[in-house]
mmCIF file of C-alpha atoms in Angstrom:
data_model
loop_
_atom_site.group_PDB
_atom_site.id
_atom_site.type_symbol
_atom_site.label_atom_id
_atom_site.label_comp_id
_atom_site.label_asym_id
_atom_site.label_seq_id
_atom_site.Cartn_x
_atom_site.Cartn_y
_atom_site.Cartn_z
ATOM 1 C CA MET A 1 102.323 102.439 16.428
ATOM 2 C CA SER A 2 104.712 102.469 13.512
ATOM 3 C CA ARG A 3 108.003 104.282 13.504
ATOM 4 C CA ILE A 4 108.287 107.525 11.625
ATOM 5 C CA LYS A 5 110.911 107.528 8.900
ATOM 6 C CA ILE A 6 113.430 110.300 9.306
ATOM 7 C CA ASP A 7 116.574 111.102 7.398
ATOM 8 C CA LYS A 8 119.960 112.468 8.418
ATOM 9 C CA VAL A 9 118.762 116.089 8.229
ATOM 10 C CA ASP A 10 115.710 115.355 10.409
ATOM 11 C CA LYS A 11 117.977 113.681 12.966
ATOM 12 C CA GLU A 12 120.227 116.740 13.074
ATOM 13 C CA ILE A 13 117.206 119.029 13.529
ATOM 14 C CA LEU A 14 115.953 116.857 16.388
ATOM 15 C CA ARG A 15 119.384 116.737 18.002
ATOM 16 C CA LEU A 16 119.617 120.539 17.953
ATOM 17 C CA LEU A 17 116.074 120.999 19.281
ATOM 18 C CA GLN A 18 116.776 118.599 22.145
ATOM 19 C CA GLN A 19 119.718 120.735 23.164
ATOM 20 C CA ASP A 20 117.852 124.043 22.818
ATOM 21 C CA ALA A 21 114.127 124.071 22.068
ATOM 22 C CA SER A 22 114.180 127.851 21.667
ATOM 23 C CA LEU A 23 116.225 127.722 18.452
ATOM 24 C CA SER A 24 114.443 129.256 15.473
ATOM 25 C CA ALA A 25 114.115 127.482 12.135
ATOM 26 C CA ALA A 26 116.553 130.043 10.727
ATOM 27 C CA ALA A 27 119.154 129.303 13.414
ATOM 28 C CA ILE A 28 118.782 125.555 12.960
ATOM 29 C CA GLY A 29 118.920 125.880 9.189
ATOM 30 C CA GLU A 30 122.077 127.943 9.441
ATOM 31 C CA ARG A 31 123.782 125.284 11.557
ATOM 32 C CA ILE A 32 122.862 122.406 9.240
ATOM 33 C CA GLY A 33 123.153 124.173 5.877
ATOM 34 C CA LEU A 34 119.463 124.482 5.077
ATOM 35 C CA SER A 35 117.483 127.665 4.397
ATOM 36 C CA GLN A 36 114.806 128.783 6.851
ATOM 37 C CA SER A 37 111.706 127.740 4.864
ATOM 38 C CA PRO A 38 112.626 124.093 4.203
ATOM 39 C CA CYS A 39 113.904 123.787 7.776
ATOM 40 C CA TRP A 40 110.618 125.190 9.133
ATOM 41 C CA ARG A 41 108.618 122.774 6.933
ATOM 42 C CA ARG A 42 110.632 119.831 8.244
ATOM 43 C CA ILE A 43 110.044 120.910 11.848
ATOM 44 C CA GLN A 44 106.307 121.296 11.161
ATOM 45 C CA ARG A 45 106.167 117.836 9.553
ATOM 46 C CA LEU A 46 107.936 116.322 12.566
ATOM 47 C CA ARG A 47 105.375 118.013 14.857
ATOM 48 C CA GLU A 48 102.411 116.904 12.734
ATOM 49 C CA GLU A 49 103.673 113.319 12.719
ATOM 50 C CA GLY A 50 103.836 113.411 16.510
ATOM 51 C CA LEU A 51 107.589 113.046 16.775
ATOM 52 C CA ILE A 52 108.019 116.439 18.467
ATOM 53 C CA LEU A 53 105.706 116.416 21.480
ATOM 54 C CA GLY A 54 106.182 119.913 22.858
ATOM 55 C CA ARG A 55 108.606 122.497 24.143
ATOM 56 C CA GLU A 56 109.691 121.944 27.692
ATOM 57 C CA MET A 57 112.003 123.915 29.900
ATOM 58 C CA ARG A 58 114.213 122.381 32.539
ATOM 59 C CA PHE A 59 114.534 123.995 35.930
ATOM 60 C CA ASP A 60 117.036 123.560 38.720
ATOM 61 C CA ARG A 61 114.887 121.637 41.197
ATOM 62 C CA LYS A 62 117.146 122.426 44.161
ATOM 63 C CA LYS A 63 117.068 126.184 43.503
ATOM 64 C CA LEU A 64 113.281 125.880 43.587
ATOM 65 C CA GLY A 65 113.470 124.075 46.933
ATOM 66 C CA PHE A 66 112.862 120.487 45.829
ATOM 67 C CA ASP A 67 115.813 118.993 47.687
ATOM 68 C CA ILE A 68 114.585 115.409 47.998
ATOM 69 C CA MET A 69 114.229 112.959 45.110
ATOM 70 C CA VAL A 70 112.880 109.531 45.912
ATOM 71 C CA PHE A 71 112.624 106.441 43.757
ATOM 72 C CA ALA A 72 109.798 104.370 45.161
ATOM 73 C CA GLN A 73 109.331 100.744 44.158
ATOM 74 C CA VAL A 74 105.670 99.820 44.431
ATOM 75 C CA LYS A 75 104.321 96.287 44.556
ATOM 76 C CA LEU A 76 100.591 95.789 44.247
ATOM 77 C CA THR A 77 98.617 93.033 45.913
ATOM 78 C CA ALA A 78 97.677 90.077 43.718
ATOM 79 C CA HIS A 79 94.126 91.450 43.661
ATOM 80 C CA GLY A 80 95.473 94.966 43.035
ATOM 81 C CA ARG A 81 97.222 93.894 39.820
ATOM 82 C CA SER A 82 93.806 93.712 38.198
ATOM 83 C CA LYS A 83 93.450 97.414 39.026
ATOM 84 C CA VAL A 84 96.568 98.700 37.252
ATOM 85 C CA PRO A 85 94.561 101.251 35.210
ATOM 86 C CA GLU A 86 92.956 102.650 38.368
ATOM 87 C CA PHE A 87 96.325 102.859 40.121
ATOM 88 C CA ALA A 88 97.845 104.591 37.083
ATOM 89 C CA HIS A 89 94.964 107.089 36.975
ATOM 90 C CA THR A 90 95.301 107.907 40.672
ATOM 91 C CA ILE A 91 99.092 108.258 40.600
ATOM 92 C CA ARG A 92 98.833 110.764 37.718
ATOM 93 C CA GLU A 93 96.906 113.054 40.079
ATOM 94 C CA PHE A 94 99.806 113.358 42.537
ATOM 95 C CA PRO A 95 102.002 116.334 41.553
ATOM 96 C CA GLU A 96 104.872 114.962 43.655
ATOM 97 C CA VAL A 97 105.157 111.994 41.282
ATOM 98 C CA GLN A 98 107.275 113.129 38.346
ATOM 99 C CA GLU A 99 107.476 109.751 36.632
ATOM 100 C CA CYS A 100 105.612 106.486 36.930
ATOM 101 C CA HIS A 101 106.672 103.351 35.077
ATOM 102 C CA LEU A 102 104.942 99.975 34.943
ATOM 103 C CA VAL A 103 107.811 97.455 35.074
ATOM 104 C CA LEU A 104 108.455 93.737 34.861
ATOM 105 C CA GLY A 105 110.116 91.954 37.746
ATOM 106 C CA ASN A 106 109.527 91.713 41.468
ATOM 107 C CA ILE A 107 107.846 95.143 41.639
ATOM 108 C CA ASP A 108 105.002 96.580 39.602
ATOM 109 C CA PHE A 109 105.749 100.317 39.428
ATOM 110 C CA LEU A 110 108.771 102.560 39.736
ATOM 111 C CA LEU A 111 107.994 106.128 40.798
ATOM 112 C CA ARG A 112 110.258 109.188 40.760
ATOM 113 C CA ILE A 113 109.034 111.594 43.408
ATOM 114 C CA LEU A 114 110.189 115.156 44.150
ATOM 115 C CA VAL A 115 109.522 116.887 47.461
ATOM 116 C CA ARG A 116 111.003 119.801 49.368
ATOM 117 C CA ASP A 117 112.199 117.853 52.393
ATOM 118 C CA ILE A 118 111.928 114.515 54.162
ATOM 119 C CA ASP A 119 108.932 115.717 56.194
ATOM 120 C CA GLU A 120 107.060 116.429 52.962
ATOM 121 C CA TYR A 121 107.868 112.929 51.706
ATOM 122 C CA GLU A 122 106.630 111.461 54.969
ATOM 123 C CA ARG A 123 103.315 113.347 54.569
ATOM 124 C CA PHE A 124 103.048 112.253 50.920
ATOM 125 C CA PHE A 125 103.766 108.648 51.859
ATOM 126 C CA PHE A 126 101.352 108.424 54.787
ATOM 127 C CA ASP A 127 98.589 110.742 53.506
ATOM 128 C CA LYS A 128 98.487 109.735 49.853
ATOM 129 C CA LEU A 129 100.580 106.789 48.670
ATOM 130 C CA SER A 130 99.952 104.373 51.519
ATOM 131 C CA HIS A 131 96.202 105.081 51.337
ATOM 132 C CA LEU A 132 95.912 103.405 47.946
ATOM 133 C CA PRO A 133 94.198 100.100 48.755
ATOM 134 C CA GLU A 134 95.906 97.974 46.088
ATOM 135 C CA ILE A 135 99.458 98.590 47.397
ATOM 136 C CA GLN A 136 101.177 95.684 49.126
ATOM 137 C CA GLU A 137 104.677 97.154 49.556
ATOM 138 C CA VAL A 138 106.603 100.368 48.943
ATOM 139 C CA HIS A 139 110.381 100.540 49.076
ATOM 140 C CA SER A 140 111.688 104.108 49.094
ATOM 141 C CA ASN A 141 115.178 105.003 47.925
ATOM 142 C CA ILE A 142 116.297 108.569 48.635
ATOM 143 C CA VAL A 143 118.760 109.995 46.111
ATOM 144 C CA LEU A 144 121.997 111.292 47.625
ATOM 145 C CA SER A 145 123.553 112.720 44.450
ATOM 146 C CA GLU A 146 122.288 113.079 40.927
ATOM 147 C CA ILE A 147 125.128 111.799 38.730
ATOM 148 C CA LYS A 148 123.466 112.124 35.340
ATOM 149 C CA TYR A 149 120.118 113.388 34.180
ATOM 150 C CA THR A 150 119.069 113.925 30.606
ATOM 151 C CA SER A 151 115.902 113.865 28.603
ATOM 152 C CA GLU A 152 117.850 113.825 25.321
ATOM 153 C CA LEU A 153 117.410 110.753 23.190
ATOM 154 C CA PRO A 154 120.587 109.310 21.614
ATOM 155 C CA ILE A 155 119.612 110.274 18.047
#
């Protein structure tokens, strides 16, 4: 996949949209000194080129009752490593898993898991995660405090 060429104005549009996806083309244009129509065309081009993937909202997980965040380090068996695609497919089906990354090093996957309480994590671990046959080890790290979280790219 080749990189998409963007200029200074595109970068400013992206920076503003990362901060507030609800901004209109007119509002963005006003902030960067561009009229609404050319600003809208730039945003459309960035969408068509696949640079803008969607409009997401962030929610306060704790106010919604998701008090426990766990980072689980998963190591597959030597035989299980040949089944990475199957593992990836299965893990995508678990709504508790917010992120799944295939990594290099002494583990194979890093998972970010959200649950309401420790009992819910225990059920997830024993009823779902540990039932996957290709798993050799899981090391769970429960988050005490979230120091920084952002989805903004350093454009």
